Coordinates of C-alpha atoms in Angstrom, one line a residue:
M21 CA 81.4 50.3 -7.7
N22 CA 78.8 47.7 -8.8
V23 CA 78.3 45.3 -5.9
R24 CA 74.7 43.8 -6.4
R25 CA 73.3 41.6 -3.8
Y26 CA 71.0 38.7 -5.1
P27 CA 68.0 39.0 -3.7
L28 CA 68.0 42.4 -3.0
L29 CA 66.1 43.3 -0.5
L30 CA 67.2 40.3 1.7
W31 CA 69.7 40.5 4.1
S32 CA 70.4 38.9 7.4
P33 CA 71.1 40.1 10.2
T34 CA 71.8 43.6 8.9
G35 CA 71.6 45.4 5.5
T36 CA 68.6 46.5 3.2
E37 CA 66.4 44.3 5.6
I38 CA 67.1 46.7 8.4
I39 CA 66.9 49.4 6.5
A40 CA 63.7 48.7 5.0
S41 CA 62.3 47.2 8.4
V42 CA 62.9 50.5 9.7
G43 CA 61.6 52.7 6.6
Y44 CA 57.8 51.0 6.7
T45 CA 57.4 50.6 10.2
G46 CA 58.5 54.6 10.5
L47 CA 56.0 55.7 7.9
V48 CA 53.5 53.1 9.2
V49 CA 53.5 54.5 12.6
G50 CA 53.6 57.8 11.5
L51 CA 51.2 57.9 9.2
T52 CA 48.5 56.4 12.4
M53 CA 50.3 59.0 14.9
W54 CA 49.7 61.5 11.9
S55 CA 45.5 60.5 11.5
S56 CA 45.3 60.4 15.7
S57 CA 44.7 63.7 15.7
V58 CA 41.5 64.8 16.1
D59 CA 40.8 68.4 17.2
G60 CA 44.4 68.8 18.7
N61 CA 44.3 65.6 21.1
M62 CA 46.1 62.4 20.5
R63 CA 43.7 58.9 20.0
Y64 CA 45.7 56.6 19.2
L65 CA 44.5 53.3 20.5
Q66 CA 42.1 52.8 17.4
P67 CA 44.1 53.5 14.7
M68 CA 46.3 51.6 16.1
G69 CA 44.0 48.7 16.1
H70 CA 42.9 49.6 12.3
A71 CA 47.2 49.2 10.8
A72 CA 47.4 46.4 13.3
F73 CA 44.0 45.0 10.7
A74 CA 45.6 46.5 7.7
Q75 CA 49.1 44.3 8.1
L76 CA 47.0 40.8 7.9
P77 CA 47.1 40.9 3.9
L78 CA 50.7 41.4 3.7
V79 CA 51.7 39.5 7.1
I80 CA 49.4 36.3 4.9
G81 CA 50.5 37.2 1.3
L82 CA 54.2 37.5 1.5
A83 CA 54.9 34.2 3.6
A84 CA 53.2 32.3 0.4
R85 CA 55.1 30.6 -2.5
N86 CA 52.8 31.4 -4.8
S87 CA 53.1 35.0 -3.7
V88 CA 50.9 37.7 -6.5
L89 CA 53.3 40.5 -5.6
S90 CA 56.5 38.4 -6.5
A91 CA 54.8 37.0 -10.0
V92 CA 54.2 40.4 -10.8
T93 CA 57.0 42.3 -9.9
G94 CA 59.5 39.5 -10.7
V95 CA 61.2 39.7 -7.1
S96 CA 62.4 36.7 -5.3
I97 CA 60.0 34.8 -2.9
H98 CA 62.9 34.3 -0.4
A99 CA 63.3 38.5 -0.7
L100 CA 60.0 39.2 0.0
K101 CA 60.0 37.5 3.5
G102 CA 61.9 39.5 4.7
L103 CA 58.7 42.1 3.8
H104 CA 56.8 39.5 5.4
R105 CA 59.1 39.5 9.2
T106 CA 58.9 43.5 8.8
A107 CA 54.6 43.6 8.1
G108 CA 54.5 40.7 11.0
R109 CA 56.6 43.3 13.6
V110 CA 54.4 46.6 12.8
C111 CA 51.5 44.2 12.6
V112 CA 53.0 43.2 16.6
I113 CA 53.9 47.0 17.8
T114 CA 50.4 48.6 16.8
A115 CA 48.3 45.5 18.3
T116 CA 50.3 45.9 21.2
V117 CA 50.4 49.8 21.3
H118 CA 46.5 49.2 21.2
S119 CA 45.8 46.7 23.2
V120 CA 48.2 47.9 26.5
G121 CA 46.9 51.1 25.8
W122 CA 43.3 49.6 26.6
L123 CA 44.3 47.7 29.3
I124 CA 46.2 50.9 31.7
K125 CA 42.5 52.4 30.8
G126 CA 41.0 49.6 33.2
F127 CA 40.2 45.8 32.1
K128 CA 36.5 45.1 31.6
P129 CA 35.3 41.3 31.0
T130 CA 33.3 42.5 27.9
W131 CA 33.7 40.9 24.3
M132 CA 35.7 43.1 22.5
F133 CA 38.2 42.7 25.8
V134 CA 39.0 39.0 25.7
T135 CA 38.5 38.9 21.5
G136 CA 41.4 41.3 21.6
L137 CA 43.2 39.2 24.3
V138 CA 42.8 36.5 22.3
A139 CA 44.4 37.8 19.4
W140 CA 47.0 39.5 20.9
I141 CA 48.3 37.1 22.8
P142 CA 49.1 34.2 20.4
L143 CA 50.3 37.2 17.9
L144 CA 53.0 38.4 20.8
L145 CA 53.8 34.4 20.2
L146 CA 55.0 34.4 16.8
F147 CA 56.9 37.6 17.1
I148 CA 59.1 35.0 19.5
S149 CA 60.9 33.6 15.6
F150 CA 64.2 34.8 15.4
A151 CA 66.5 32.9 13.0
P152 CA 68.4 30.6 15.7
I153 CA 65.1 29.1 16.7
R154 CA 63.8 28.7 12.9
R155 CA 67.2 27.1 12.3
A156 CA 67.3 24.6 15.4
A157 CA 64.0 23.7 15.3
Y158 CA 62.2 24.1 11.9
E159 CA 59.6 21.5 11.8
V160 CA 58.6 22.3 15.4
F161 CA 58.8 26.2 14.2
I162 CA 56.5 25.8 11.2
A163 CA 54.0 23.8 13.1
F164 CA 53.5 26.3 16.2
H165 CA 53.6 29.7 13.5
I166 CA 50.6 28.1 11.7
L167 CA 49.3 27.6 14.9
M168 CA 49.1 30.8 16.1
I169 CA 48.5 32.9 13.1
V170 CA 45.1 30.5 13.1
A171 CA 44.5 31.3 16.7
T172 CA 45.6 35.0 16.0
L173 CA 42.9 34.9 12.9
V174 CA 39.9 33.7 14.5
G175 CA 40.5 36.3 17.3
C176 CA 41.0 38.8 14.9
W177 CA 37.6 37.7 13.4
L178 CA 35.1 37.8 16.2
H179 CA 37.0 41.5 17.4
A180 CA 36.8 42.5 14.3
P181 CA 33.1 45.3 15.0
S182 CA 32.2 45.7 11.1
M183 CA 33.1 43.6 7.8
Y184 CA 35.7 46.8 7.3
F185 CA 37.7 45.1 9.7
K186 CA 37.2 41.5 8.4
A187 CA 37.6 42.2 4.9
W188 CA 41.4 42.2 5.8
I189 CA 41.3 38.9 7.2
I190 CA 39.5 37.8 3.8
A191 CA 41.7 39.7 1.5
G192 CA 44.4 37.5 3.6
L193 CA 42.8 34.5 3.4
G194 CA 41.8 34.5 -0.5
L195 CA 45.6 34.6 -0.6
W196 CA 46.3 32.1 1.7
G197 CA 44.1 30.1 -0.3
L198 CA 45.5 30.9 -4.0
D199 CA 49.0 29.8 -2.7
R200 CA 48.0 26.5 -1.7
F201 CA 46.0 25.8 -4.8
V202 CA 48.6 26.7 -6.8
S203 CA 51.0 24.8 -4.8
L204 CA 48.8 21.6 -5.1
A205 CA 47.9 22.0 -9.2
R206 CA 51.9 22.1 -9.1
V207 CA 52.8 19.2 -7.3
A208 CA 49.7 16.9 -9.4
I209 CA 50.6 18.1 -12.7
N210 CA 54.5 18.2 -12.4
T211 CA 55.4 15.0 -10.3
V212 CA 55.4 12.1 -12.6
S213 CA 53.0 9.9 -11.1
N214 CA 54.6 7.1 -12.2
G215 CA 58.0 7.4 -11.2
K216 CA 59.1 6.9 -7.7
P217 CA 61.8 9.0 -5.6
E218 CA 65.0 7.1 -5.4
V219 CA 66.8 8.5 -2.0
E220 CA 71.1 7.6 -2.0
V221 CA 72.4 7.5 1.4
L222 CA 76.1 9.3 0.3
S223 CA 76.9 9.3 3.7
S224 CA 75.8 9.4 7.4
E225 CA 74.6 12.7 7.1
A226 CA 74.1 13.0 3.6
V227 CA 71.7 11.5 0.4
R228 CA 71.2 13.0 -2.7
V229 CA 67.3 12.3 -3.9
T230 CA 66.4 12.5 -7.4
V231 CA 62.5 13.0 -7.9
P232 CA 60.5 12.2 -11.7
S233 CA 59.2 15.5 -12.6
R234 CA 57.6 17.2 -15.4
L235 CA 59.0 20.1 -14.3
K236 CA 61.5 23.0 -15.9
W237 CA 63.5 25.2 -13.8
K238 CA 66.9 27.7 -14.4
A239 CA 69.9 27.3 -12.7
G240 CA 70.0 28.3 -9.1
Q241 CA 65.8 28.0 -8.8
H242 CA 64.7 25.6 -6.1
G243 CA 61.8 23.5 -5.4
Y244 CA 60.0 22.1 -2.3
L245 CA 59.6 18.4 -1.4
R246 CA 56.3 17.9 0.1
T247 CA 54.8 14.5 2.0
A248 CA 51.3 14.0 3.4
T249 CA 52.1 17.0 6.1
Q250 CA 55.3 18.7 5.2
T251 CA 57.5 20.2 2.6
H252 CA 60.9 21.5 2.4
P253 CA 63.0 23.7 0.4
F254 CA 65.6 22.2 -1.5
T255 CA 68.0 24.0 -4.4
F256 CA 68.0 21.9 -7.3
A257 CA 71.5 21.0 -7.8
S258 CA 71.2 20.2 -12.4
P259 CA 69.4 21.8 -14.7
T260 CA 68.0 19.2 -16.0
E261 CA 67.5 17.0 -13.5
A262 CA 65.5 17.0 -9.9
V263 CA 68.2 16.1 -7.8
F264 CA 68.4 17.7 -4.7
L265 CA 71.9 16.7 -2.1
I266 CA 70.6 16.9 1.2
R267 CA 72.6 17.1 4.8
A268 CA 70.5 15.5 7.4
H269 CA 69.8 17.3 10.5
A270 CA 66.5 15.8 12.4
G271 CA 63.0 15.3 11.2
F272 CA 62.2 14.8 7.3
T273 CA 66.0 15.3 6.1
R274 CA 67.0 12.3 9.0
R275 CA 64.8 10.4 8.0
L276 CA 65.5 9.8 4.7
L277 CA 68.4 8.0 6.0
T278 CA 66.7 5.1 6.6
S279 CA 63.3 5.9 4.4
T280 CA 61.9 6.4 0.9
P281 CA 58.4 8.1 2.4
K282 CA 56.0 9.3 -1.0
I283 CA 56.9 12.9 -1.9
G284 CA 56.3 15.4 -4.7
L285 CA 57.7 17.8 -5.9
D286 CA 56.6 21.6 -6.1
G287 CA 58.3 24.2 -8.1
P288 CA 59.9 25.5 -9.3
Y289 CA 60.7 28.9 -7.2
G290 CA 63.2 31.9 -7.0
T291 CA 64.3 34.3 -9.6
P292 CA 68.1 33.6 -10.2
P293 CA 70.6 35.7 -11.9
D294 CA 71.8 34.7 -15.7
L295 CA 75.6 34.8 -15.0
N296 CA 75.7 33.5 -19.0
A297 CA 76.1 37.4 -19.3
Y298 CA 79.3 37.7 -17.4
A299 CA 83.1 36.8 -19.3
T300 CA 84.1 35.2 -15.5
T301 CA 81.9 33.5 -13.0
L302 CA 83.3 32.7 -9.6
L303 CA 80.8 29.8 -8.2
I304 CA 81.8 29.9 -4.2
T305 CA 79.9 27.6 -1.9
G306 CA 79.6 25.6 0.9
G307 CA 78.5 21.8 2.0
T308 CA 75.1 21.2 -0.1
G309 CA 75.3 24.9 -1.3
V310 CA 77.7 23.4 -3.5
S311 CA 74.1 22.6 -5.4
Y312 CA 73.5 26.0 -6.4
G313 CA 76.9 26.1 -7.9
L314 CA 76.5 23.2 -9.5
A315 CA 73.8 23.5 -11.1
Q316 CA 74.8 27.3 -12.6
L317 CA 78.2 25.1 -13.8
A318 CA 76.1 22.8 -16.1
S319 CA 74.3 25.6 -17.0
I320 CA 77.1 27.7 -18.1
I321 CA 78.8 24.8 -20.2
T322 CA 75.4 24.0 -21.9
A323 CA 74.7 27.3 -23.3
A324 CA 78.6 28.1 -24.1
R325 CA 77.9 24.5 -26.1
N326 CA 75.2 26.0 -27.7
H327 CA 76.6 29.0 -28.5
T328 CA 74.3 31.6 -25.8
S329 CA 76.7 32.3 -23.5
S330 CA 79.2 34.6 -23.2
A331 CA 81.2 33.0 -20.6
A332 CA 85.0 32.6 -20.9
Q333 CA 86.2 30.8 -18.0
V334 CA 84.1 29.4 -15.0
R335 CA 85.6 28.5 -11.6
L336 CA 83.2 26.5 -8.7
V337 CA 84.9 26.7 -5.7
W338 CA 83.6 24.4 -2.9
N339 CA 84.5 24.5 0.7
V340 CA 84.0 21.2 2.3
R341 CA 84.9 19.1 5.7
S342 CA 86.5 16.4 4.1
A343 CA 87.5 15.2 0.8
S344 CA 85.8 12.2 0.3
Q345 CA 82.8 14.0 -0.2
I346 CA 83.9 14.9 -3.7
E347 CA 81.8 11.5 -4.6
W348 CA 78.3 13.3 -3.3
I349 CA 78.8 15.9 -6.8
A350 CA 80.8 13.3 -8.7
P351 CA 77.9 12.6 -10.7
L352 CA 76.8 15.9 -11.2
L353 CA 80.1 16.6 -12.5
N354 CA 80.5 14.2 -14.7
D355 CA 77.5 14.9 -16.4
A356 CA 78.1 18.2 -16.7
L357 CA 81.8 17.8 -18.5
A358 CA 80.2 14.6 -20.4
R359 CA 80.2 16.0 -23.4
G360 CA 83.4 19.0 -22.8
S361 CA 83.4 22.3 -21.9
A362 CA 83.2 23.9 -25.7
Y363 CA 85.1 27.1 -25.4
V364 CA 85.1 27.8 -21.3
S365 CA 87.7 27.1 -19.5
V366 CA 86.2 25.3 -16.2
A367 CA 87.9 24.9 -13.2
V368 CA 86.3 23.1 -9.4
D369 CA 88.6 24.0 -6.4
V370 CA 87.8 22.2 -3.7
Y371 CA 88.8 23.6 -0.2
V372 CA 88.2 20.6 2.9
T373 CA 88.1 22.4 5.9
R374 CA 88.4 20.1 8.4
S375 CA 91.0 21.4 11.1
H376 CA 93.3 18.3 11.3
L377 CA 93.4 18.4 7.6
S378 CA 94.1 21.8 7.5
D379 CA 96.9 21.4 10.5
E380 CA 98.8 18.8 8.2
P381 CA 102.2 18.3 7.1
G382 CA 103.1 19.2 3.5
D383 CA 102.7 22.0 0.6
R384 CA 99.5 24.3 1.1
T385 CA 98.1 25.4 -2.1
E386 CA 96.6 28.6 -0.8
T387 CA 96.1 29.5 -4.3
P388 CA 93.5 28.9 -6.6
G389 CA 94.4 25.7 -9.0
P390 CA 94.3 27.0 -12.4
S391 CA 92.0 26.5 -15.2
P392 CA 93.6 24.1 -18.0
P393 CA 95.0 26.4 -21.3
E394 CA 92.4 23.6 -23.2
T395 CA 89.6 22.3 -21.4
P396 CA 88.1 19.3 -23.0
G397 CA 86.1 20.4 -26.3
N398 CA 82.7 18.5 -27.7
V399 CA 84.6 15.1 -26.7
T400 CA 83.4 12.4 -24.7
P401 CA 85.4 12.3 -20.5
R402 CA 87.3 9.4 -22.1
D403 CA 88.9 11.0 -25.4
G404 CA 89.6 14.2 -23.1
A405 CA 91.5 12.0 -20.6
S406 CA 95.0 13.4 -19.5
T407 CA 98.7 12.5 -18.5
P408 CA 99.3 12.7 -14.7
V409 CA 100.5 15.7 -13.2
P410 CA 104.4 15.8 -13.1
G411 CA 106.3 15.5 -9.8
I412 CA 103.3 12.9 -8.7
T413 CA 104.5 9.6 -8.8
P414 CA 102.3 6.9 -9.0
P415 CA 101.8 3.7 -7.6
P416 CA 103.4 0.4 -8.7
A417 CA 100.1 -0.6 -11.7
A418 CA 99.5 -3.9 -9.7
L419 CA 97.9 -1.6 -6.6
L420 CA 96.0 0.5 -9.6
N421 CA 93.6 -2.8 -9.8
K422 CA 93.3 -2.8 -6.4
S423 CA 92.2 1.3 -6.1
A424 CA 89.5 0.9 -3.8
L425 CA 91.9 -0.7 -1.0
I426 CA 95.2 0.7 -1.4
S427 CA 95.8 3.7 -3.6
C428 CA 99.0 6.5 -4.1
A429 CA 98.3 10.1 -2.3
T430 CA 99.9 13.1 -3.4
F431 CA 103.9 12.8 -3.3
G432 CA 104.0 9.4 -3.8
S433 CA 102.8 8.5 -0.3
V434 CA 100.2 6.3 0.9
S435 CA 98.4 5.4 4.3
I436 CA 97.1 2.4 5.2
Y437 CA 95.4 1.3 8.0
S438 CA 95.5 -2.1 9.6
Q439 CA 93.5 -3.8 11.8
A440 CA 96.2 -6.7 12.9
C441 CA 98.0 -3.8 14.0
S442 CA 95.4 -1.3 15.3
T443 CA 97.2 1.7 13.9
S444 CA 98.3 3.2 10.7
L445 CA 101.3 2.8 8.4
S446 CA 103.2 5.9 6.4
L447 CA 104.5 4.4 3.5
P448 CA 106.9 7.3 1.6
K449 CA 108.0 4.9 -0.9
F450 CA 106.7 1.0 -2.5
T451 CA 109.7 -1.3 -3.3
E452 CA 108.2 -4.4 -4.7
V453 CA 104.3 -5.7 -4.7
D454 CA 103.4 -9.8 -4.7
L455 CA 100.0 -10.1 -5.2
E456 CA 100.6 -13.8 -4.9
K457 CA 101.9 -13.9 -1.4
G458 CA 99.6 -11.3 -0.7
E459 CA 102.8 -9.2 0.3
I460 CA 103.9 -5.4 0.2
E461 CA 107.5 -4.9 0.6
I462 CA 107.9 -1.1 2.0
T463 CA 111.3 0.7 3.1
S464 CA 110.1 1.8 6.4
V465 CA 107.6 1.8 8.7
A466 CA 105.8 4.5 11.3
S467 CA 103.9 2.3 13.4
S468 CA 103.9 0.3 17.1
C469 CA 104.3 -3.1 14.7
S470 CA 107.6 -3.9 16.9
G471 CA 109.3 -2.6 13.5
N472 CA 108.0 -4.6 11.1
T473 CA 108.6 -4.3 7.3
T474 CA 106.1 -6.1 5.7
L475 CA 102.5 -5.9 5.4
A476 CA 101.0 -9.8 4.8
G477 CA 98.3 -11.5 4.7
D478 CA 96.2 -13.5 1.9
L479 CA 94.1 -11.4 -1.0
D480 CA 91.2 -12.6 0.9
N481 CA 91.9 -10.6 4.4
L482 CA 93.9 -7.7 2.5
D483 CA 90.5 -5.6 2.4
K484 CA 91.9 -5.2 6.4
C485 CA 93.9 -2.0 4.6
S486 CA 92.6 0.2 3.1
V487 CA 93.3 4.0 2.5
N488 CA 91.4 6.9 4.6
F489 CA 91.4 9.6 2.2
D490 CA 89.5 11.7 5.1
R491 CA 92.8 12.0 6.6
H492 CA 95.0 11.7 3.5
P493 CA 93.4 13.2 0.5
P494 CA 95.4 13.7 -2.5
F495 CA 96.3 17.1 -2.3
G496 CA 96.5 19.4 -5.2
S497 CA 95.7 18.5 -9.2
L498 CA 93.5 15.1 -9.5
A499 CA 93.8 15.4 -13.2
G500 CA 95.0 11.6 -14.2
R501 CA 93.9 10.1 -11.2
D502 CA 90.8 7.3 -11.1
I503 CA 89.5 8.7 -7.6
F504 CA 86.3 9.7 -5.8
G505 CA 83.8 9.0 -9.2
L506 CA 85.5 12.0 -10.9
S507 CA 85.4 11.2 -14.5
P508 CA 89.0 11.9 -16.8
A509 CA 87.4 15.1 -17.4
A510 CA 86.3 16.0 -14.2
A511 CA 89.3 15.0 -12.9
L512 CA 91.0 16.9 -15.2
V513 CA 89.2 20.1 -13.4
T514 CA 90.0 19.7 -10.5
T515 CA 92.1 20.3 -7.6
L516 CA 92.1 19.4 -3.9
H517 CA 92.9 22.4 -1.3
R518 CA 93.8 22.3 2.4
G519 CA 91.8 24.9 4.4
R520 CA 88.8 27.3 3.1
G521 CA 89.2 28.7 0.6
D522 CA 90.1 32.9 0.8
A523 CA 87.3 34.4 -1.2
E524 CA 89.2 37.3 -2.2
T525 CA 92.6 35.6 -3.4
L526 CA 90.4 33.7 -5.5
L527 CA 88.4 36.8 -7.0
R528 CA 91.7 38.7 -7.4
A529 CA 93.3 35.7 -9.1
D530 CA 89.8 35.8 -12.1
L531 CA 89.9 39.7 -12.0
A532 CA 93.3 39.6 -13.6
S533 CA 92.6 36.8 -16.5
S534 CA 89.4 38.6 -17.4
D535 CA 88.2 40.2 -20.3
G536 CA 84.7 41.4 -19.3
G537 CA 82.5 41.7 -16.6
V538 CA 82.8 39.5 -13.6
A539 CA 80.0 37.8 -11.5
V540 CA 80.6 36.8 -8.2
A541 CA 77.8 34.2 -6.8
V542 CA 77.6 32.5 -3.3
C543 CA 75.5 30.0 -1.4
G544 CA 76.2 28.7 2.0
P545 CA 76.0 29.2 5.7
M546 CA 75.9 33.6 6.6
S547 CA 79.7 33.1 7.6
L548 CA 80.8 32.4 3.8
D549 CA 78.3 35.1 2.7
R550 CA 79.8 37.9 4.7
D551 CA 83.5 36.3 3.8
V552 CA 82.7 36.9 0.3
R553 CA 80.8 39.8 0.0
Q554 CA 83.5 41.7 2.5
A555 CA 86.1 40.3 -0.4
V556 CA 84.2 41.5 -3.3
L557 CA 84.3 45.5 -1.2
A558 CA 87.7 45.1 -1.2
V559 CA 88.2 44.2 -4.8
N560 CA 85.6 46.4 -6.0
R561 CA 86.7 49.9 -4.8
V562 CA 86.3 52.9 -6.3
S563 CA 90.3 53.7 -7.7
N564 CA 90.1 49.6 -9.0
A565 CA 87.3 50.5 -11.7
L566 CA 89.5 54.0 -11.9
D567 CA 92.1 52.1 -13.5
D568 CA 89.8 50.2 -15.8
Q569 CA 88.9 46.8 -13.1
P570 CA 86.1 44.5 -15.6
P571 CA 82.9 45.4 -13.1
V572 CA 82.0 42.9 -10.0
S573 CA 78.5 41.7 -10.0
F574 CA 77.5 40.0 -6.3
F575 CA 74.8 37.3 -6.4
S576 CA 73.9 35.6 -3.5
E577 CA 71.3 32.7 -2.6
T578 CA 71.6 31.9 1.9
F579 CA 70.7 29.3 4.4
G580 CA 68.1 29.5 6.6
M581 CA 64.8 30.9 6.8

């Protein structure tokens, strides 16, 4: 089976990280116990203390963004975070065995006992850094983590009986100092001094941040937005422009909705895969994880125009809460397709996952939208405009001029929300539009407005009635539609669906049309990551390989710490 996860060493909560953690813990504890045998007697208390000190450079060095080990091996720093947590656990275990063993022998108010407790107690508190805590209160977690590690290092330095032990502390501090120096140098060199970051509020829960920068990065890498006191990692949403899509949670990200702090950019970080080596790429994303997919999509299209890509087709799948959030990515998608997609067939499938949308009546599109037989070539979006999809009744031409207020939904219907009626009018068909009188004659009304059949009012008050695309989005192909800020070229390849995209169905559809290797890349919540992994395992069985199915490679970038 050719199933790969990227990064290889990161798996949470189960998988390779657990295997590596158990293996490393067993190796360190086993070797320590083996070395503790003296004249047939087990004297393990001192060796366990030695082992705890020996973990300090790993604990500190592997937590650094500019990791020496990452630079030497090419392994992502996110993969090394798993080893950082493993070394931390081993440090806690060995230090606890050492400390508890001496306390059992009897506490003595001596220098070694007191300084040992000063080092051990903060270390125990560091152990309480479970993933739910890290995600729920990231900024509090970071501040607490730093405070406890400083207290631990001070206690270890005072407790160390010789320079042999202090050398481990010095090595860890040296790696930390190198990381700080490189990070600050990157911020100073790569961030344009005369440019200011642009923060665009997309909704009550999301912003788009653009930072002027001299940085060069690869699609799939991430950078750290740095303020005077905080740093936060975000994935580049474009391979050429430092743009970040950020969902507001709390603290720094929530403050971006109301203010524009002075921001520096540190990076790039990460070692993303080169998806241009595959004939077919399936990018499955959720929420702001679409940043990863957008950058990879744009990179593949650019490489295809430069004849440096093996890609024949690429599909971006985005699971999102509401259809209107397409506006978040529209500028980036428009830019990616502004000059066409060369010989690469492009498809963008947006799945609206909010429950009341998924349950609405209508034709449910459970299969992925097909890629256009010929995506626009090296032309401008205006030249690549397509004709409307057959079977969809467009609204009257006069209403198209008022598309910001009233627009036709898929299957030729529209919902208008009237403040006067305090309800919604379901309009399956328009029969007459008289903009001079400000009247819209309709054939039927589903409302509590006493059976009125005319929505009347002057044009100045027409803005009281507007379409709510979150509740009645135009499911189906968006080709030929001026909607959500999409250019004609971007709308041509975009299809809107109800519900969550089924990863296995999507993958089987792309495998059936692929003439070579298939890459599946996922970025989003852990639940989405697990679903896609299971889909790859279900499709990429040995029997499938024997039937000459193209090989499938699996890459993953996950949310969280």
